[in-house]
PDB file of C-alpha atoms in Angstrom:
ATOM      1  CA  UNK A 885     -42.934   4.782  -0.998  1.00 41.00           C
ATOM      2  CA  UNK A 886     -45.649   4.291  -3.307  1.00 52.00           C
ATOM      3  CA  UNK A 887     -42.903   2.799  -6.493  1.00 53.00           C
ATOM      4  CA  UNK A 888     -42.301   0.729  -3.591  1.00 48.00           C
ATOM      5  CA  UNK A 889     -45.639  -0.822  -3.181  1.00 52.00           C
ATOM      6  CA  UNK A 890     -47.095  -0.971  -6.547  1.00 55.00           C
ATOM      7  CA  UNK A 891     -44.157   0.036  -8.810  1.00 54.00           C
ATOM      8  CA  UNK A 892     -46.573   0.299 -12.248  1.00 53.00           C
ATOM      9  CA  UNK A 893     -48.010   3.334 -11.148  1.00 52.00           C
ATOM     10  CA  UNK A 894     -44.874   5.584 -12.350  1.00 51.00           C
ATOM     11  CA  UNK A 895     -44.565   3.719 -15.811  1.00 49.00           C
ATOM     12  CA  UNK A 896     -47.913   3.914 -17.190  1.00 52.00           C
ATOM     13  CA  UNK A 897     -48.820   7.405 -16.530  1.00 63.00           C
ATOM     14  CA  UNK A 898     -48.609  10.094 -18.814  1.00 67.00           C
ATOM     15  CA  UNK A 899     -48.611  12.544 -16.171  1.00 69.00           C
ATOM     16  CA  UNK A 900     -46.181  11.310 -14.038  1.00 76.00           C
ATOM     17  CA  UNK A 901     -43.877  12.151 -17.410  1.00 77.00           C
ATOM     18  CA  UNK A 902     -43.443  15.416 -16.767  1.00 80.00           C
ATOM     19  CA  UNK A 903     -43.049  14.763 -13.181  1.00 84.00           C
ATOM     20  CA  UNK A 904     -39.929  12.376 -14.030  1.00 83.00           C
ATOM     21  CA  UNK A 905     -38.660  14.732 -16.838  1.00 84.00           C
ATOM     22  CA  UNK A 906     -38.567  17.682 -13.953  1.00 85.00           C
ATOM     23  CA  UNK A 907     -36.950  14.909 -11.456  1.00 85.00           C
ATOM     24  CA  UNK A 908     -34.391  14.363 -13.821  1.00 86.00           C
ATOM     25  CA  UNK A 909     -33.554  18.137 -14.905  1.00 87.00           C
ATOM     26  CA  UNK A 910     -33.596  18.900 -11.133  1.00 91.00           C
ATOM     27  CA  UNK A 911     -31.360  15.890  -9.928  1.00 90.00           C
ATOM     28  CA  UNK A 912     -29.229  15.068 -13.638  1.00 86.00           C
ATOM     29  CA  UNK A 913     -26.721  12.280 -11.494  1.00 86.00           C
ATOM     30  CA  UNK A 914     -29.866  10.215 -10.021  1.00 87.00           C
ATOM     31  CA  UNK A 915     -29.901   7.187 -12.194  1.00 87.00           C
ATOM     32  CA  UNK A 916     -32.633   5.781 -11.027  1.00 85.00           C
ATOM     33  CA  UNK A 917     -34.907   8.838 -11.730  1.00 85.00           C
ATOM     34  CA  UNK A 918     -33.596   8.639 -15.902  1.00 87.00           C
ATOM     35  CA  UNK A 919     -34.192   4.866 -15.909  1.00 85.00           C
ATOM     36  CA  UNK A 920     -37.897   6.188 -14.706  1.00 87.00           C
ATOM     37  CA  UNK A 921     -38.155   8.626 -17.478  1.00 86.00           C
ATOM     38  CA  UNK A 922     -36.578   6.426 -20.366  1.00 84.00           C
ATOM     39  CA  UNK A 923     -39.123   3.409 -19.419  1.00 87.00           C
ATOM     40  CA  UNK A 924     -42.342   5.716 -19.227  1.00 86.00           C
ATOM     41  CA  UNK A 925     -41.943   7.326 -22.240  1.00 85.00           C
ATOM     42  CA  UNK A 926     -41.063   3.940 -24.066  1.00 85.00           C
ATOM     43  CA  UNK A 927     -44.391   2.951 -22.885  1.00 84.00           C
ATOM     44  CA  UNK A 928     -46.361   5.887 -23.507  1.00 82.00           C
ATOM     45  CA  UNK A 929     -44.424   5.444 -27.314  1.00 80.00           C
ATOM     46  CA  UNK A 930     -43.081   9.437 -26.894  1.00 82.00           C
ATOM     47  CA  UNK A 931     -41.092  10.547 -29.658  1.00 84.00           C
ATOM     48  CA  UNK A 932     -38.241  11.715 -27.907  1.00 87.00           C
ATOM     49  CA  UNK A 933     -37.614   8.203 -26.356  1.00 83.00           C
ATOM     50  CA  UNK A 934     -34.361   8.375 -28.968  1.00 87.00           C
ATOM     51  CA  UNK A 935     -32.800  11.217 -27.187  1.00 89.00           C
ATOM     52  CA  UNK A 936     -33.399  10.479 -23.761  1.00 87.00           C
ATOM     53  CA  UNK A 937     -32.001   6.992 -24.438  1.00 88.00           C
ATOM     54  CA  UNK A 938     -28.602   8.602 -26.212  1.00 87.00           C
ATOM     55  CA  UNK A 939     -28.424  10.690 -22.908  1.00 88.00           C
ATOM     56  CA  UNK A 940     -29.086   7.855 -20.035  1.00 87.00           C
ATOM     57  CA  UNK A 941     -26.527   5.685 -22.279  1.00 87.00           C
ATOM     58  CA  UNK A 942     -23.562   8.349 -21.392  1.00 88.00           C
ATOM     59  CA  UNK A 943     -25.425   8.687 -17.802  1.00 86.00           C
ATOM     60  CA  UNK A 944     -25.429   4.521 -16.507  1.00 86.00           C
ATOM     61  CA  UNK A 945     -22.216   3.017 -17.703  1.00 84.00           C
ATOM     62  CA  UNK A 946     -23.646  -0.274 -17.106  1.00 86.00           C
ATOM     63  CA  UNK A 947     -25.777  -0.492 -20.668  1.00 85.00           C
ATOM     64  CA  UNK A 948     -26.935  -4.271 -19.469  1.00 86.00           C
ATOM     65  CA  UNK A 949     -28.955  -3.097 -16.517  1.00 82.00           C
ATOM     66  CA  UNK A 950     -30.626  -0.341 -18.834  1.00 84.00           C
ATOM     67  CA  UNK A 951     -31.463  -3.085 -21.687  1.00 86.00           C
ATOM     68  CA  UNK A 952     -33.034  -5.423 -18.782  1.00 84.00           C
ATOM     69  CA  UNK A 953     -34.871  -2.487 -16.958  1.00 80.00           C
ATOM     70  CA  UNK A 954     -36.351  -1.729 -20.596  1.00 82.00           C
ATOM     71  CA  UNK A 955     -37.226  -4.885 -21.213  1.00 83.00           C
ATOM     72  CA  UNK A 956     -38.637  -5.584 -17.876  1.00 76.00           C
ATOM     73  CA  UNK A 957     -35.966  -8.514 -17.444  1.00 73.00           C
ATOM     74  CA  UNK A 958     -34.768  -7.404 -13.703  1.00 63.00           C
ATOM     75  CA  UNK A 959     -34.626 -10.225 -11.386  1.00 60.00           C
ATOM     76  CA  UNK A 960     -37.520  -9.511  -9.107  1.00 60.00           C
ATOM     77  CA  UNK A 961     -36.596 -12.197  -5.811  1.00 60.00           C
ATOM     78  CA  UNK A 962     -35.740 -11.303  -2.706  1.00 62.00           C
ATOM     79  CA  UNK A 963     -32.585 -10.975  -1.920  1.00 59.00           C
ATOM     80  CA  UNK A 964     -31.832 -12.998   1.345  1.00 65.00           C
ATOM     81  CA  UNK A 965     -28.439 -11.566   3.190  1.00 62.00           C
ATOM     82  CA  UNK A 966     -27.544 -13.895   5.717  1.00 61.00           C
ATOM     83  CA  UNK A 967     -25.731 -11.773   7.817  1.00 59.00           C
ATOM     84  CA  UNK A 968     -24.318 -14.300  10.119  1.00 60.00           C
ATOM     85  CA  UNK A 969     -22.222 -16.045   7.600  1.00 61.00           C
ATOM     86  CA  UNK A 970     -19.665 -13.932   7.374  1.00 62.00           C
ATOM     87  CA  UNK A 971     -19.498 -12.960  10.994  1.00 65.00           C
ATOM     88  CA  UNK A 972     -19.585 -16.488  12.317  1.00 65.00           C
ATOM     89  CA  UNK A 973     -17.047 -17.971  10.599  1.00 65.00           C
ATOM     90  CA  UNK A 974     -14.666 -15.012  11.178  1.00 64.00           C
ATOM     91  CA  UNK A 975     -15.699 -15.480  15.372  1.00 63.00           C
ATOM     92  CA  UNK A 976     -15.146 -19.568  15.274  1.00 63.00           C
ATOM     93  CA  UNK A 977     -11.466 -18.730  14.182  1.00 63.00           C
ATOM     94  CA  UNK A 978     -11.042 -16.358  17.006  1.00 61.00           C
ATOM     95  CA  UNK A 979     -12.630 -18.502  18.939  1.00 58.00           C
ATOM     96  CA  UNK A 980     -10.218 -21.068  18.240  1.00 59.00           C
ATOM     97  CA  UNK A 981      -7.141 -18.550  18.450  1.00 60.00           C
ATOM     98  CA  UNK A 982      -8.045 -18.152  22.323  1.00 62.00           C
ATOM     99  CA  UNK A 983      -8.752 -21.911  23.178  1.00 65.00           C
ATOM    100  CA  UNK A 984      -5.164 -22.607  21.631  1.00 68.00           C
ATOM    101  CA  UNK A 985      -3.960 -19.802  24.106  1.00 70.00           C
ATOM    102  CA  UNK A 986      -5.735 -21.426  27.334  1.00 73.00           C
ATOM    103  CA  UNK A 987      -4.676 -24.792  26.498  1.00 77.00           C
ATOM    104  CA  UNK A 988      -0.822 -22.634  26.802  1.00 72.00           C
ATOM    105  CA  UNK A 989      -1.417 -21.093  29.951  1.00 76.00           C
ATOM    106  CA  UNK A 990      -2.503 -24.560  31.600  1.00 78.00           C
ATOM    107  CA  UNK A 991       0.423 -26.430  30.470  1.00 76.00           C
ATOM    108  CA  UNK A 992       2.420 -23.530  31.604  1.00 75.00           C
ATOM    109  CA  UNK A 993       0.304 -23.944  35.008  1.00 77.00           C
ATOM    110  CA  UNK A 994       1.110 -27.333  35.625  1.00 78.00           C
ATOM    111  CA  UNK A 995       4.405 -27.846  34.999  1.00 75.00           C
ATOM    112  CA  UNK A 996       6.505 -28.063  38.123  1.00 72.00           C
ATOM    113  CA  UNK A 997       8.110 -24.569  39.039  1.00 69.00           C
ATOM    114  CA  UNK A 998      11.836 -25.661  38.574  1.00 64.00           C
ATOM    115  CA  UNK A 999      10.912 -27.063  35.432  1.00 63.00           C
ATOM    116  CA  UNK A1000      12.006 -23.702  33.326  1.00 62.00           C
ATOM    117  CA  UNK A1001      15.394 -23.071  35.492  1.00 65.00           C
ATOM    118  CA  UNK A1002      18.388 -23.280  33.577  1.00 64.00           C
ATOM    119  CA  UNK A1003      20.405 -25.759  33.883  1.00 62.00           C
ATOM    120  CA  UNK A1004      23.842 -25.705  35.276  1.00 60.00           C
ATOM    121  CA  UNK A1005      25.463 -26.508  31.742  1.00 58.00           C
ATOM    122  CA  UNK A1006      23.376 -23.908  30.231  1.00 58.00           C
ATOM    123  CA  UNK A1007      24.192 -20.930  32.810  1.00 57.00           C
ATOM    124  CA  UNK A1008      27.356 -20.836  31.177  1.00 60.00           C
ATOM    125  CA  UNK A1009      27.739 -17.751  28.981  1.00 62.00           C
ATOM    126  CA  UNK A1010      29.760 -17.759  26.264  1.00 64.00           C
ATOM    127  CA  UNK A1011      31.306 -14.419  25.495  1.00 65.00           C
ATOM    128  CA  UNK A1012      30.092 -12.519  23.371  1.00 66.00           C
ATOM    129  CA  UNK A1013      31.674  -9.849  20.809  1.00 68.00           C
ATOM    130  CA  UNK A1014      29.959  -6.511  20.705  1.00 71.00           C
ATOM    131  CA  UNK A1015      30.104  -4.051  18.040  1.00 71.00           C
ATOM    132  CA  UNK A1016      30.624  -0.843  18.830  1.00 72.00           C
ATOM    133  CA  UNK A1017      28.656   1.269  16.090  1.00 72.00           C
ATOM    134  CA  UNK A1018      30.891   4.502  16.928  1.00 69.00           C
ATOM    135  CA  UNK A1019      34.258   3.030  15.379  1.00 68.00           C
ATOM    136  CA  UNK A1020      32.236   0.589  12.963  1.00 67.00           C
ATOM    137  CA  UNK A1021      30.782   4.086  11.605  1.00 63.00           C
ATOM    138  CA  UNK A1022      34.393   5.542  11.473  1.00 59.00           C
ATOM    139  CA  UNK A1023      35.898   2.744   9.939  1.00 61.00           C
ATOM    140  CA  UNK A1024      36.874   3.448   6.403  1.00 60.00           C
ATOM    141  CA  UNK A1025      35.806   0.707   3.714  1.00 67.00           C
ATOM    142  CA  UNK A1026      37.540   1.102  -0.184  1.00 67.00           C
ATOM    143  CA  UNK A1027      34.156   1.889  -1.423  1.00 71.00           C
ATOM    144  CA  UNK A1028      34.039   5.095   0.746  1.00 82.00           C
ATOM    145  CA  UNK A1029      37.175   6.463  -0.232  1.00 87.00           C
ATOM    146  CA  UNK A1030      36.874   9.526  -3.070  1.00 91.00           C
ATOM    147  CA  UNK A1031      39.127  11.981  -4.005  1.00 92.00           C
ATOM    148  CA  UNK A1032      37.836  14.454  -1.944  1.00 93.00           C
ATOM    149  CA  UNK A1033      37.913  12.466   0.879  1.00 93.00           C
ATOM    150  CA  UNK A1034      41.541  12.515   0.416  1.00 93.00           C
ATOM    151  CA  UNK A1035      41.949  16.090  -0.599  1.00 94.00           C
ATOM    152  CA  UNK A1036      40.006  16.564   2.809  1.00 94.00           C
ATOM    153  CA  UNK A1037      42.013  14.294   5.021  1.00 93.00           C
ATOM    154  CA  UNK A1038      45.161  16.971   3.382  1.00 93.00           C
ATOM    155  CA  UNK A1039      43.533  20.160   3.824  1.00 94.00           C
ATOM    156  CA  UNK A1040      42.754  18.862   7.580  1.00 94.00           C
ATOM    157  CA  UNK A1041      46.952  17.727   8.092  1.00 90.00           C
ATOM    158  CA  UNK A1042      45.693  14.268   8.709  1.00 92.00           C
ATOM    159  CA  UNK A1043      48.671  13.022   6.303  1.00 92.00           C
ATOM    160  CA  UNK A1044      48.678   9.389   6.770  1.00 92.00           C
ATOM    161  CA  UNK A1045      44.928   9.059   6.152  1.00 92.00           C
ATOM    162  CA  UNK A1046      45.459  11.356   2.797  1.00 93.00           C
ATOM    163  CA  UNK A1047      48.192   8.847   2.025  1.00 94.00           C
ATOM    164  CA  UNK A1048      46.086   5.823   1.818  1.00 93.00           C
ATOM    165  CA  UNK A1049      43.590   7.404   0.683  1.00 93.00           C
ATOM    166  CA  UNK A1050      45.260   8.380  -2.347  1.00 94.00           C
ATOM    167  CA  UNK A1051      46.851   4.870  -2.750  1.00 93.00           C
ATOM    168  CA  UNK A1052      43.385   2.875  -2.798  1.00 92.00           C
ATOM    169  CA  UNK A1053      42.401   5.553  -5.498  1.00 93.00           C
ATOM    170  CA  UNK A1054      45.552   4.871  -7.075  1.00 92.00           C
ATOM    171  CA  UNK A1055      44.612   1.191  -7.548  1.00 91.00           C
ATOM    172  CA  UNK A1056      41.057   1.722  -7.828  1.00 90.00           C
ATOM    173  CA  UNK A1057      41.217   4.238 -10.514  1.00 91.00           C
ATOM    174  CA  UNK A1058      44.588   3.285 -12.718  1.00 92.00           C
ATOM    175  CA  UNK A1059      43.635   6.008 -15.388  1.00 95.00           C
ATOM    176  CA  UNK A1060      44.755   8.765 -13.115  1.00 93.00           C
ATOM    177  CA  UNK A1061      47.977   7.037 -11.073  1.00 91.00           C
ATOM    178  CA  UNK A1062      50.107   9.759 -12.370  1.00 94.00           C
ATOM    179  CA  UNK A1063      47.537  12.393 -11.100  1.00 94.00           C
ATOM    180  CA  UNK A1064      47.425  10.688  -7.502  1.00 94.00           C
ATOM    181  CA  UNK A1065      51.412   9.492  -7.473  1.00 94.00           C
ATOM    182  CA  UNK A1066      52.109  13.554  -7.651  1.00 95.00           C
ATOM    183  CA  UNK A1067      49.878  13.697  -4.714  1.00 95.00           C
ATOM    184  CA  UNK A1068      51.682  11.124  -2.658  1.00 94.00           C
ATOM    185  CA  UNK A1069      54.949  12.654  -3.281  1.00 95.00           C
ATOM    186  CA  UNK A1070      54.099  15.910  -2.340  1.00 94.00           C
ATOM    187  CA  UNK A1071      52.297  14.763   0.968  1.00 93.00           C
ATOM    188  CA  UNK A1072      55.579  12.734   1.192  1.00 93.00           C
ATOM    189  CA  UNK A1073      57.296  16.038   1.118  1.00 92.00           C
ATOM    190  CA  UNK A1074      55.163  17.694   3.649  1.00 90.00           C
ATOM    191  CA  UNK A1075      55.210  15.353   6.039  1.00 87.00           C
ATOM    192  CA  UNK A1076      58.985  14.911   5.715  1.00 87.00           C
ATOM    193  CA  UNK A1077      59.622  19.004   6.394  1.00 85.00           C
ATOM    194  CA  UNK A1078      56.846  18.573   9.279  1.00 79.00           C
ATOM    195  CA  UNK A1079      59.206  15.630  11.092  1.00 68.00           C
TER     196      UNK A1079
END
């Protein structure tokens, strides 16, 4: 509280040196403290100014505000927060938001009440198709199909779906048509003893 009032009474000092070097040894993070230290023993000339000023350059990252501080070049006015500023402007919209919202609810208020029925032309409903996601899920697409898919589909007797399974690959992969022909002819066979 007393910096506060008359803030020369820490820098000039030579007592108070010892106070800030303990302050600083005790609390290394406090910035504020080692700013305190450095300008005090710039003032009172003390030979390890050089030292302290290497170690409060790795402590404030911010080597402008430690060059001004030195230099007693810190802006000394008031700040002035006008607090309402902010606030206000964020409350007008709002403000405006809900106004917009009446002015809704009073139209809607005094329009006549058959004024939202349907009309007779637009009761009509058209039909409309529905998709069931069951068989959509079930349906196979050619990007689906693999080869174990279809070695699946033959394992499971399901020979018709191992058939066309093996003809899409057939087409899609023409590097092993020989490989997936001998397939089709023996689930050919199969299902020929099976009949």
């Amino acid at each position: 509280m007393q910096f506060q009032q008359n803030p020369g009474f820490i820098l000039f000092d030579s007592a108070k040196n010892s106070e800030l070097k303990q302050l600083t040894e005790t609390y290394p993070w406090f910035q504020l403290g080692w700013l305190f230290y450095l300008k005090s023993l710039k003032k009172a000339s003390a030979p390890e100014f050089g030292e302290v000023l290497k170690k409060v350059a790795v402590i404030i990252p911010n080597q402008k505000v430690v060059t001004d501080f030195l230099n007693d070049k810190i802006n000394e006015e008031p700040l002035i927060w006008d607090s309402t500023s902010a606030s206000s402007a964020y409350l007008q919209e709002e403000d405006g938001g809900l106004q917009q919202s009446d002015s809704l609810i009073d139209r809607f208020l005094l329009k006549p009440k058959g004024a939202f029925r349907k009309s007779q032309d637009e009761k009509t409903e058209r039909p409309v198709d529905f998709v069931n996601p069951e068989e959509q899920s079930l349906a196979e697409s050619d990007e689906m199909i693999t080869e174990t898919l279809a070695k699946i589909y033959f394992d499971q007797k399901k020979y018709e779906k191992a058939l066309k399974a093996y003809e899409k690959l057939s087409l899609k992969y023409p590097e092993k048509s020989i490989y997936f022909a001998s397939q089709i002819e023996k689930i050919e066979k199969l299902k020929d003893n099976n009949s």
